[in-house]
Structures are given as C-alpha cells and as structure tokens.
XYZ file of C-alpha atoms in Angstrom:
161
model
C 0.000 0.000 0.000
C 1.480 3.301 -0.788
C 1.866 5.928 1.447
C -0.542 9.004 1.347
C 1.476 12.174 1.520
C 1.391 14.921 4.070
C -1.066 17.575 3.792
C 0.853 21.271 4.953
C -0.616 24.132 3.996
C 1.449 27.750 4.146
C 0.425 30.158 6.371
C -1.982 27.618 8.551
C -1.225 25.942 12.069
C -0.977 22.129 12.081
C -1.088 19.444 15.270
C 1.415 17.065 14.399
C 1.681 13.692 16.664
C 4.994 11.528 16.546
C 4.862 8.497 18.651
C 7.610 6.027 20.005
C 7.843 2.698 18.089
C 5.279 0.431 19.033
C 4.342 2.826 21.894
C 7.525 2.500 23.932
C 8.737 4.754 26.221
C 10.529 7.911 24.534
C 11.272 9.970 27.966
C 11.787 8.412 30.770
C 14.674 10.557 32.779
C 14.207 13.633 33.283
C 17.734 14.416 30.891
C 15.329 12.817 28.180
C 11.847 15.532 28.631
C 14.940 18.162 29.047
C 16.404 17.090 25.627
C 13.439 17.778 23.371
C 12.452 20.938 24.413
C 16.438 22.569 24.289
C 15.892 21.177 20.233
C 12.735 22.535 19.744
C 13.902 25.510 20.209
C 16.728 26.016 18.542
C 15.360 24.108 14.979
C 11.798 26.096 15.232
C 14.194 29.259 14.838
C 16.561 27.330 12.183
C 13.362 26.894 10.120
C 11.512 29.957 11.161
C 8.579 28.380 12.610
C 6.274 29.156 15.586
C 5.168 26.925 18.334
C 2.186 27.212 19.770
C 1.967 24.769 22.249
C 3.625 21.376 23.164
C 2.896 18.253 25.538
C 6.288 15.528 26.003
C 4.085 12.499 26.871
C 6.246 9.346 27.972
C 5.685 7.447 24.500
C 4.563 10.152 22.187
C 5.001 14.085 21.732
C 2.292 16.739 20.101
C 3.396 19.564 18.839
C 1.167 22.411 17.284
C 3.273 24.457 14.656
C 2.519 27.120 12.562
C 3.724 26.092 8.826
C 5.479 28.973 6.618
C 5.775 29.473 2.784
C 8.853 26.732 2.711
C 6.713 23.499 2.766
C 9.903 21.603 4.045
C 10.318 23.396 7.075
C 7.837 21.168 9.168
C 9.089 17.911 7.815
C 12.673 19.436 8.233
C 12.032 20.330 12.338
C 10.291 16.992 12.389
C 13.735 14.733 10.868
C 15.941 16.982 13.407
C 13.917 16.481 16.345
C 13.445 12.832 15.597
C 16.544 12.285 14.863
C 18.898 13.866 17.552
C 16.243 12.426 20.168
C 16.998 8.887 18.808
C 20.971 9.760 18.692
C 20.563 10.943 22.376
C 18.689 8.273 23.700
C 20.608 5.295 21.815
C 24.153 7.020 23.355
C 22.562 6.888 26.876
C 21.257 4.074 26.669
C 23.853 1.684 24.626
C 21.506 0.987 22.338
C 20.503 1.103 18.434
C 17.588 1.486 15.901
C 14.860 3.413 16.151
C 13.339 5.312 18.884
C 9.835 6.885 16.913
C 7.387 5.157 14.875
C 8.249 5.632 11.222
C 6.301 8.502 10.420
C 4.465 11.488 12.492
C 0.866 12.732 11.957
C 0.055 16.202 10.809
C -3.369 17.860 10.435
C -3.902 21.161 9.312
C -5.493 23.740 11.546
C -8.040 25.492 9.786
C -10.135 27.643 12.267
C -9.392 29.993 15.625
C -11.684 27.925 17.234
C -10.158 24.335 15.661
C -6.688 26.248 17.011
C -7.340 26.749 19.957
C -8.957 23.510 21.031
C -5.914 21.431 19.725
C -3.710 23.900 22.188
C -6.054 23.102 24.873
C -5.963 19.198 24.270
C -2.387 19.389 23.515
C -1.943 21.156 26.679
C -4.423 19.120 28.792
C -3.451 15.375 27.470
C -1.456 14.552 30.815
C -4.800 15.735 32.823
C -7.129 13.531 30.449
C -4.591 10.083 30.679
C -4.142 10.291 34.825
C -0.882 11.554 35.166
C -1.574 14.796 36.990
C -4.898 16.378 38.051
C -4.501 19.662 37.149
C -2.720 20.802 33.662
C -0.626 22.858 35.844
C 1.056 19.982 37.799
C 2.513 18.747 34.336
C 5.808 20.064 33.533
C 6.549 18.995 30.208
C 4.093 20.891 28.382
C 3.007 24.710 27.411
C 0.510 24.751 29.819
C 2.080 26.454 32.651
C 3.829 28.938 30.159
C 0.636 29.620 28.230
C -1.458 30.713 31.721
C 1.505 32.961 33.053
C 2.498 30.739 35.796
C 6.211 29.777 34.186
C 7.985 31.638 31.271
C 9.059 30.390 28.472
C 10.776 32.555 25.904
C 10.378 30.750 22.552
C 6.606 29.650 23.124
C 4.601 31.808 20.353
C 1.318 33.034 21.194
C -1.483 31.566 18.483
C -2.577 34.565 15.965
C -6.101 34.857 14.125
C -6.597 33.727 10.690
C-alpha cells in the first residue's frame, strides 16, 4: 500500500503527533523531557517556525506548529527532532535502531476555534490520561507557560486567521 502524503498548507497551524515505536517509552529521565524541548527551540528558529503549544508524553510528543511558505520546514524540524532524540537516547542508553514510529501525523489547523482547542488538548493530554490532576502539575508541556504561571521565551502566542 502506498503511502498518502502529508497535507501542509502555508500560512496555517498544524497538530502534528509523533509516537515512540510500538508505543515504547521515549522519555523516561528527566535528561530525556529536558532534551526535546532545548531542540525545539533552537530548529523552530533554524526553520523559522512558531510553536504554539507542546505536551512531552512518555511514549509520544504533540506539537502544534505554525507552517510557513517553505513546505519543508515542518518535515525538516520533524527529521531533526526525531533524529537527535533517537541519537541521544541510543548514546545513553547503549543501544541502536529506532526510537519513533516511522512517520508522524500532521493535520492542518483550519479555524481559531479548531486552534485553539488542539492547544487546549495538547496542553491538557497529561490531565485527560491520569498523570496529573490539574494541567498545571505537568511540567513537560506549554501549559504552565501559556497561563503565566512559568515563562518560556520561545513559546509563540497563536494569531487569528
């Protein structure tokens, strides 16, 4: 079965999902949730792209990202991420292969409304599988950043269409 290609469209927001291969763990030390973020940084700048929110689960990440005119930018971010995260993990861990399933998910954002509730269940997935009870609690996503009650610098706010 061939594989359908991935819809971007410029100028629109997209949630893209990238999950560990067959659902294993991805972060498990804290050195590991530290790792992703430090990259996600530094790459959404190297491809001139804005975040709007983030959540590091253990086995999977979601991202929403705000695509540009070059339609390799997202797929670009998404090969660096994957890749030093695998390169990081397999040195830790004296291990090989690969760390993500073989390809992420991406769905174009196409309303405010649509945007902002994939920023709210990006930002309130640890809530809705058990791991904290309030959003807040969970340090690995934009959450706390987005409501003021931790900074970080490189977190975009969402625009209007």
């Amino acid at each position: 079965m061939p594989r359908q290609a991935r819809v971007i469209v410029p100028g629109f927001p997209h949630h893209i999902v990238q999950r560990g291969h067959n659902r294993q763990l991805v972060f498990v030390e804290r050195r590991d949730f530290e790792y992703y973020p430090a990259n996600l940084q530094e790459w959404k700048q190297v491809y001139e792209l804005e975040v709007f929110s983030y959540c590091l689960m253990t086995n999977h990440v979601h991202l929403v990202v705000q695509a540009n005119d070059n339609l390799s930018a997202i797929p670009q971010l998404m090969k660096r991420l994957a890749g030093r995260q695998t390169r990081f993990v397999n040195a830790l861990e004296k291990r090989s292969g690969s760390l993500w399933e073989g390809r992420y998910k991406i769905s174009p954002i196409d309303t405010d409304a649509y945007l902002l509730a994939c920023c709210r269940y990006v930002e309130l997935n640890p809530v809705k599988a058990g791991m904290v009870d309030k959003p807040e609690q969970y340090e690995w996503s934009s959450y706390s950043a987005r409501v003021g009650v931790s900074h970080c610098q490189w977190l975009d706010e969402p625009g209007t269409f």
